[in-house]
Tab-separated table of C-alpha atoms in Angstrom:
chain	number	residue	atom	x	y	z
A	188	MET	CA	301.561	186.512	95.648
A	189	ASN	CA	304.023	185.705	98.417
A	190	ILE	CA	303.183	182.092	99.415
A	191	SER	CA	306.192	181.166	101.567
A	192	LEU	CA	307.028	182.638	104.823
A	193	ASN	CA	310.725	183.400	104.760
A	194	ILE	CA	313.353	183.063	107.555
A	195	THR	CA	314.469	186.631	107.044
A	196	LYS	CA	311.061	188.117	108.182
A	197	THR	CA	311.002	185.676	111.106
A	198	ILE	CA	314.568	186.688	112.327
A	199	THR	CA	313.755	190.462	111.778
A	200	GLU	CA	310.528	190.160	113.929
A	201	LEU	CA	312.514	188.382	116.644
A	202	LEU	CA	315.327	190.996	116.794
A	203	SER	CA	312.876	193.873	116.553
A	204	GLY	CA	311.622	192.872	120.170
A	205	PHE	CA	314.853	194.280	121.757
A	206	MET	CA	316.514	196.712	119.276
A	207	PRO	CA	315.521	199.388	116.781
A	208	GLU	CA	313.973	198.389	113.530
A	209	SER	CA	317.106	199.507	111.463
A	210	ALA	CA	319.411	197.632	113.621
A	211	ALA	CA	317.108	194.571	113.615
A	212	ASN	CA	317.210	194.641	109.653
A	213	ILE	CA	320.964	194.716	109.582
A	214	GLY	CA	321.183	191.980	112.247
A	215	ALA	CA	318.771	189.824	110.321
A	216	MET	CA	320.972	190.248	107.224
A	217	VAL	CA	324.184	189.309	109.128
A	218	THR	CA	322.471	186.332	110.728
A	219	ILE	CA	321.116	185.050	107.416
A	220	ALA	CA	324.557	185.498	105.810
A	221	LEU	CA	326.165	183.417	108.635
A	222	ILE	CA	323.580	180.733	108.346
A	223	TYR	CA	324.112	180.457	104.589
A	224	LEU	CA	327.947	180.551	104.954
A	225	ALA	CA	327.650	177.544	107.296
A	226	ILE	CA	325.521	175.720	104.645
A	227	PHE	CA	327.855	176.704	101.969
A	228	ALA	CA	330.936	175.344	103.844
A	229	VAL	CA	329.384	172.127	105.016
A	230	ALA	CA	327.735	171.277	101.711
A	231	GLY	CA	330.919	171.999	99.824
A	232	LEU	CA	333.045	169.819	102.042
A	233	TYR	CA	330.686	166.880	102.024
A	234	LEU	CA	329.950	167.179	98.257
A	235	VAL	CA	333.718	166.767	97.706
A	236	LEU	CA	333.578	163.678	100.009
A	237	LEU	CA	330.617	162.329	98.025
A	238	GLU	CA	332.532	162.831	94.843
A	239	ARG	CA	335.398	160.875	96.082
A	240	LYS	CA	333.317	158.055	97.412
A	241	VAL	CA	331.292	157.836	94.147
A	242	ALA	CA	334.449	157.790	92.118
A	243	ALA	CA	335.836	154.938	94.290
A	244	TRP	CA	332.503	153.114	93.918
A	245	PHE	CA	332.679	153.349	90.129
A	246	GLN	CA	336.240	152.180	90.011
A	247	LEU	CA	335.936	149.470	92.588
A	248	ARG	CA	338.122	151.252	95.169
A	249	LEU	CA	337.431	151.997	98.805
A	250	GLY	CA	337.852	155.847	98.681
A	251	PRO	CA	338.639	157.915	101.890
A	252	ASN	CA	338.348	155.605	104.820
A	253	ARG	CA	341.092	156.702	107.310
A	254	VAL	CA	340.361	160.153	108.872
A	255	GLY	CA	337.327	159.772	111.093
A	256	PRO	CA	334.696	157.027	110.976
A	257	TRP	CA	334.313	155.778	107.356
A	258	GLY	CA	336.465	158.625	106.303
A	259	LEU	CA	333.921	161.330	107.061
A	260	LEU	CA	336.404	163.733	108.329
A	261	GLN	CA	338.729	163.483	105.359
A	262	THR	CA	337.565	166.635	103.700
A	263	MET	CA	337.748	168.517	107.058
A	264	ALA	CA	341.482	167.505	107.085
A	265	ASP	CA	341.921	168.558	103.475
A	266	ALA	CA	340.464	171.889	104.388
A	267	LEU	CA	342.706	172.413	107.254
A	268	LYS	CA	345.688	171.612	105.006
A	269	LEU	CA	344.620	174.188	102.447
A	270	VAL	CA	344.198	176.808	105.074
A	271	SER	CA	347.744	176.281	106.372
A	272	LYS	CA	349.336	176.134	102.924
A	273	GLU	CA	351.350	179.149	101.711
A	274	LEU	CA	349.625	181.507	99.152
A	275	THR	CA	351.778	181.639	96.190
A	276	GLY	CA	351.411	183.372	92.816
A	277	THR	CA	353.462	184.489	89.798
A	278	VAL	CA	355.664	187.547	89.887
A	279	LYS	CA	354.146	189.134	86.892
A	280	ALA	CA	350.438	188.493	87.880
A	281	ASP	CA	348.088	191.359	88.161
A	282	LYS	CA	347.872	191.255	92.035
A	283	PHE	CA	344.470	192.995	92.415
A	284	LEU	CA	342.492	190.935	89.811
A	285	TYR	CA	344.431	187.741	90.767
A	286	ASN	CA	343.267	188.178	94.440
A	287	LEU	CA	339.782	189.437	93.488
A	288	ALA	CA	338.824	186.543	91.075
A	289	PRO	CA	338.068	183.739	93.668
A	290	TYR	CA	335.573	185.916	95.489
A	291	PHE	CA	333.417	186.346	92.256
A	292	VAL	CA	332.888	182.598	92.047
A	293	ILE	CA	332.207	182.296	95.817
A	294	VAL	CA	329.835	185.220	96.188
A	295	SER	CA	327.751	184.356	93.076
A	296	SER	CA	327.197	180.834	94.404
A	297	LEU	CA	326.196	182.157	97.967
A	298	MET	CA	323.857	184.657	96.480
A	299	ALA	CA	322.202	181.869	94.360
A	300	LEU	CA	321.622	179.778	97.453
A	301	SER	CA	319.725	182.522	99.260
A	302	VAL	CA	316.545	182.174	96.965
A	303	PHE	CA	315.984	178.489	97.175
A	304	PRO	CA	312.927	177.411	99.153
A	305	PHE	CA	314.405	174.579	101.237
A	306	THR	CA	310.838	174.214	102.938
A	307	GLN	CA	307.849	176.541	102.907
A	308	GLU	CA	309.278	178.504	105.750
A	309	PHE	CA	313.063	178.096	105.164
A	310	GLN	CA	313.708	180.573	102.351
A	311	ALA	CA	315.826	183.729	102.826
A	312	PHE	CA	314.357	185.783	99.995
A	313	ASP	CA	311.191	184.896	98.101
A	314	ILE	CA	311.439	187.310	95.201
A	315	ASN	CA	308.909	187.383	92.197
A	316	ILE	CA	311.688	186.950	89.649
A	317	GLY	CA	313.404	184.159	91.587
A	318	LEU	CA	314.175	181.880	88.529
A	319	PHE	CA	315.402	184.979	86.480
A	320	PHE	CA	317.581	185.918	89.402
A	321	LEU	CA	319.150	182.498	89.547
A	322	ILE	CA	320.014	182.533	85.879
A	323	ALA	CA	321.336	186.078	86.119
A	324	ILE	CA	323.560	185.490	89.215
A	325	SER	CA	324.930	182.141	88.207
A	326	SER	CA	326.369	183.834	85.131
A	327	ILE	CA	328.589	186.142	87.268
A	328	GLY	CA	330.829	183.231	88.376
A	329	VAL	CA	332.422	183.049	84.962
A	330	ILE	CA	333.745	186.605	85.434
A	331	GLY	CA	335.924	185.175	88.316
A	332	ILE	CA	337.173	182.432	86.108
A	333	LEU	CA	338.051	184.811	83.231
A	334	LEU	CA	339.770	187.255	85.728
A	335	GLY	CA	341.721	184.423	87.449
A	336	GLY	CA	342.940	183.041	84.080
A	337	TRP	CA	343.917	186.416	82.575
A	338	ALA	CA	345.433	187.920	85.761
A	339	SER	CA	347.651	184.898	86.418
A	340	ASN	CA	349.903	185.722	83.468
A	341	ASN	CA	350.039	182.041	82.556
A	342	LYS	CA	349.300	180.762	79.037
A	343	PHE	CA	347.553	177.510	80.333
A	344	ALA	CA	345.426	179.566	82.783
A	345	LEU	CA	344.431	181.981	80.061
A	346	ILE	CA	343.455	179.155	77.700
A	347	GLY	CA	341.306	177.657	80.345
A	348	ALA	CA	339.619	180.954	81.024
A	349	MET	CA	338.889	181.526	77.427
A	350	ARG	CA	337.489	178.190	77.103
A	351	SER	CA	335.335	178.709	80.143
A	352	GLY	CA	333.857	181.985	78.696
A	353	VAL	CA	332.970	180.283	75.370
A	354	GLN	CA	331.494	177.210	77.145
A	355	THR	CA	329.505	179.158	79.634
A	356	ILE	CA	328.132	181.621	77.188
A	357	SER	CA	327.056	178.778	74.946
A	358	TYR	CA	325.412	176.494	77.421
A	359	GLU	CA	323.695	179.349	79.404
A	360	LEU	CA	321.358	179.548	76.236
A	361	SER	CA	320.198	175.995	76.767
A	362	VAL	CA	319.848	176.262	80.563
A	363	GLY	CA	317.769	179.416	80.180
A	364	LEU	CA	315.542	178.099	77.346
A	365	SER	CA	314.914	174.754	79.070
A	366	LEU	CA	313.773	176.583	82.159
A	367	LEU	CA	311.700	179.008	80.071
A	368	THR	CA	309.885	176.030	78.645
A	369	MET	CA	308.724	175.157	82.312
A	370	VAL	CA	307.859	178.885	82.925
A	371	LEU	CA	305.393	178.579	80.110
A	372	LEU	CA	303.767	175.742	82.093
A	373	THR	CA	303.675	177.515	85.514
A	374	GLY	CA	303.151	181.088	84.334
A	375	THR	CA	305.470	182.441	87.038
A	376	LEU	CA	309.208	183.011	87.833
A	377	GLN	CA	308.612	183.008	91.636
A	378	LEU	CA	309.991	179.707	93.098
A	379	SER	CA	307.484	179.499	95.850
A	380	GLU	CA	304.646	179.764	93.298
A	381	ILE	CA	306.339	177.133	91.047
A	382	ILE	CA	306.328	174.673	93.825
A	383	GLU	CA	302.675	175.522	94.778
A	384	VAL	CA	301.669	174.659	91.157
A	385	GLN	CA	303.206	171.307	91.734
A	386	LYS	CA	300.875	170.285	94.576
A	387	ASN	CA	298.771	168.595	91.894
A	388	GLY	CA	301.702	166.801	90.379
A	389	TRP	CA	305.430	167.489	89.614
A	390	LEU	CA	305.900	169.601	86.498
A	391	ILE	CA	308.070	166.813	84.834
A	392	VAL	CA	304.693	164.822	84.916
A	393	GLN	CA	302.355	167.615	84.255
A	394	GLY	CA	304.365	168.781	81.097
A	395	HIS	CA	304.257	165.586	79.231
A	396	ILE	CA	307.153	164.851	76.819
A	397	PRO	CA	308.319	168.569	76.508
A	398	ALA	CA	309.008	168.646	80.168
A	399	VAL	CA	311.026	165.464	80.039
A	400	ILE	CA	313.092	166.876	77.045
A	401	ALA	CA	313.518	170.156	78.902
A	402	PHE	CA	314.841	168.306	81.979
A	403	MET	CA	317.343	166.205	79.900
A	404	ILE	CA	318.570	169.329	78.052
A	405	TYR	CA	318.887	171.154	81.385
A	406	MET	CA	320.978	168.501	83.131
A	407	ILE	CA	323.307	168.175	80.056
A	408	ALA	CA	323.795	172.056	79.730
A	409	GLY	CA	324.045	172.405	83.533
A	410	THR	CA	326.723	169.928	83.686
A	411	ALA	CA	328.604	171.807	80.990
A	412	GLU	CA	328.029	175.233	82.631
A	413	THR	CA	329.592	173.939	85.874
A	414	ASN	CA	332.673	172.717	83.888
A	415	ARG	CA	332.080	169.178	85.009
A	416	ALA	CA	333.369	166.091	83.044
A	417	PRO	CA	332.741	165.249	80.262
A	418	PHE	CA	332.631	168.992	79.614
A	419	ASP	CA	335.612	169.996	81.588
A	420	MET	CA	337.731	171.365	78.842
A	421	VAL	CA	338.257	174.367	81.079
A	422	GLU	CA	340.680	172.421	83.299
A	423	ALA	CA	341.693	169.533	81.148
A	424	GLU	CA	344.532	168.118	83.194
A	425	SER	CA	346.203	166.369	80.233
A	426	GLU	CA	346.478	169.697	78.331
A	427	LEU	CA	346.440	172.624	80.657
A	428	GLY	CA	347.593	171.412	84.086
A	429	ALA	CA	344.792	172.796	86.341
A	430	GLY	CA	343.476	175.226	83.629
A	431	PHE	CA	342.317	178.596	84.885
A	432	HIS	CA	343.503	178.008	88.562
A	433	THR	CA	346.960	176.609	87.669
A	434	GLU	CA	348.710	179.474	89.578
A	435	TYR	CA	346.450	179.407	92.670
A	436	SER	CA	347.161	177.714	95.998
A	437	GLY	CA	345.920	177.338	99.529
A	438	MET	CA	342.493	178.819	100.233
A	439	LYS	CA	342.278	180.740	96.952
A	440	PHE	CA	342.477	177.339	95.097
A	441	ALA	CA	340.009	175.936	97.661
A	442	TYR	CA	337.489	178.755	96.753
A	443	PHE	CA	337.435	177.720	93.125
A	444	PHE	CA	337.269	174.075	94.167
A	445	LEU	CA	334.389	174.518	96.510
A	446	ALA	CA	332.534	176.731	94.140
A	447	GLU	CA	332.436	174.107	91.517
A	448	PHE	CA	330.771	171.645	93.966
A	449	ILE	CA	328.393	174.394	95.181
A	450	ASN	CA	327.453	175.217	91.535
A	451	MET	CA	326.770	171.497	91.018
A	452	PHE	CA	324.406	171.572	94.040
A	453	ILE	CA	322.817	174.839	92.698
A	454	ILE	CA	322.131	173.273	89.287
A	455	ALA	CA	320.569	170.213	90.950
A	456	ALA	CA	318.506	172.351	93.278
A	457	ILE	CA	317.076	174.344	90.479
A	458	ALA	CA	316.034	171.071	88.710
A	459	THR	CA	314.471	169.858	92.032
A	460	THR	CA	312.502	173.037	92.351
A	461	VAL	CA	311.313	173.403	88.772
A	462	PHE	CA	310.887	169.780	87.732
A	463	PHE	CA	310.380	167.675	90.836
A	464	GLY	CA	308.250	169.682	93.244
A	465	GLY	CA	311.043	171.085	95.501
A	466	TRP	CA	310.298	170.226	99.043
A	467	LEU	CA	306.891	168.544	98.285
A	468	SER	CA	306.870	164.847	98.880
A	469	PRO	CA	305.074	162.581	96.323
A	470	PHE	CA	302.811	161.380	99.137
A	471	GLY	CA	301.577	164.637	100.625
A	472	ILE	CA	303.136	164.179	103.991
A	473	THR	CA	305.016	167.459	103.866
A	474	GLU	CA	301.820	169.302	104.234
A	475	SER	CA	300.994	167.843	107.630
A	476	ILE	CA	304.676	167.762	108.790
A	477	PRO	CA	306.381	170.783	107.153
A	478	TRP	CA	309.897	170.153	108.483
A	479	LEU	CA	310.143	167.022	106.525
A	480	GLY	CA	310.288	169.149	103.346
A	481	VAL	CA	313.965	169.909	103.856
A	482	PHE	CA	314.707	166.286	103.717
A	483	TRP	CA	312.753	165.765	100.468
A	484	PHE	CA	314.498	168.739	98.923
A	485	ILE	CA	317.899	167.552	99.958
A	486	GLY	CA	317.238	164.045	99.008
A	487	LYS	CA	316.089	164.911	95.445
A	488	THR	CA	318.972	167.395	95.030
A	489	PHE	CA	321.517	164.818	96.011
A	490	MET	CA	320.009	162.236	93.556
A	491	LEU	CA	320.542	164.776	90.813
A	492	VAL	CA	324.092	165.601	92.095
A	493	PHE	CA	324.795	161.867	91.999
A	494	LEU	CA	323.499	161.796	88.368
A	495	MET	CA	326.082	164.620	87.572
A	496	MET	CA	328.839	162.481	89.198
A	497	TRP	CA	327.731	159.449	87.286
A	498	PHE	CA	328.276	161.442	83.968
A	499	ARG	CA	331.861	162.180	85.118
A	500	TRP	CA	332.923	158.792	85.881
A	501	THR	CA	331.163	157.267	82.774
A	502	PHE	CA	331.747	159.427	79.691
A	503	PRO	CA	335.193	160.463	78.217
A	504	ARG	CA	336.007	164.128	77.831
A	505	LEU	CA	334.803	165.834	74.660
A	506	ARG	CA	337.031	167.791	72.346
A	507	VAL	CA	336.245	171.652	72.084
A	508	ASP	CA	334.721	171.338	68.679
A	509	GLN	CA	332.456	168.468	69.807
A	510	LEU	CA	331.485	170.598	72.874
A	511	LEU	CA	330.311	173.524	70.832
A	512	THR	CA	328.701	171.443	68.131
A	513	LEU	CA	326.592	169.687	70.722
A	514	GLU	CA	325.261	173.044	71.825
A	515	TRP	CA	324.745	175.026	68.639
A	516	LYS	CA	323.679	172.295	66.194
A	517	TYR	CA	321.655	170.017	68.527
A	518	LEU	CA	320.746	171.309	71.943
A	519	LEU	CA	319.699	174.840	70.947
A	520	PRO	CA	317.475	173.944	67.847
A	521	LEU	CA	315.896	171.098	69.992
A	522	ASN	CA	315.297	173.598	72.778
A	523	LEU	CA	313.534	176.117	70.506
A	524	LEU	CA	311.338	173.423	69.087
A	525	ASN	CA	310.537	172.124	72.522
A	526	ILE	CA	309.369	175.560	73.632
A	527	VAL	CA	306.934	175.714	70.740
A	528	LEU	CA	305.618	172.233	71.672
A	529	MET	CA	305.155	173.224	75.278
A	530	ALA	CA	303.327	176.400	74.314
A	531	LEU	CA	300.965	174.340	72.189
A	532	ILE	CA	300.318	171.958	75.066
A	533	VAL	CA	299.617	174.792	77.501
A	534	TRP	CA	297.367	176.563	74.832
A	535	LEU	CA	295.370	173.367	74.195
A	536	GLY	CA	295.154	172.618	77.954
A	537	PHE	CA	296.663	169.130	77.662
A	538	THR	CA	298.623	169.324	81.074
A	539	ILE	CA	298.267	166.408	83.512
A	540	GLN	CA	296.716	167.144	87.010
A	541	LEU	CA	297.189	164.283	89.490
């Protein structure tokens, strides 16, 4: 069942009025790509600004406050600086893989954004395996990190890349299993249907304690998968310089940097969709005023992004052994037990309908 109307269909029908169907389909794809590239760029830049403001707030500083009103144009100035910087690299680097690596992380993040239902109408692709697609596509980014670290021909970059591979593969299990716990409750992988189920109450409420546990595990594992502190062993400055992107400069460095923040947005957006009703408001007003849904979706997502930033400026960095112990000895067994508990709740019909 395809519940949400997506913008791809709307744009295709609009273009079909004055061009052949095949050309209209291609035109719609290009238009959608440009729209999402714009969202990607703006969201990435202002998430960086938010990070710096949050860091300043936690450390009793002012943060960026010179470029533009209240420092709002600071990240724009930083982007212009990075665009103008010389692209350097090591002489013995594998040039092809070195140049290819940043595009893996950018493209995987961009593809993940395309399936989110920002409102009932604003969704590029409403596929029936939406949640599975997100888990699969978000795993591709680590290939870019591994390639970048290995192709740089730098020992610090290689160590960072290897740590990233171990960390991502480990914590992907907890991310996937926590989402699978909620799939048991909804009975579908389609994101629009997951939101439809929540019209009677957000899943974090419907699912009782197992849903709360799944959310907590998901946020911990999601923070680790995006290489954010306190799980930032991949680019531990005190040990590895900049880690896997030590040898990158200019826009290639900016691609890795932006991808980290977009991945943080993606992790928070998945949590918003699966646990907190997506674009649905808790008061039912998005039913009568549909365009308000985008504000609810963005608002909930940024609250979770703020939570992830709170983690960074509160907890100290873990050691590598602590990082892996947390996943394999604690989160994974707890996740497996939680799935069984959720299955029992669904089987016995104990879900809460508001």
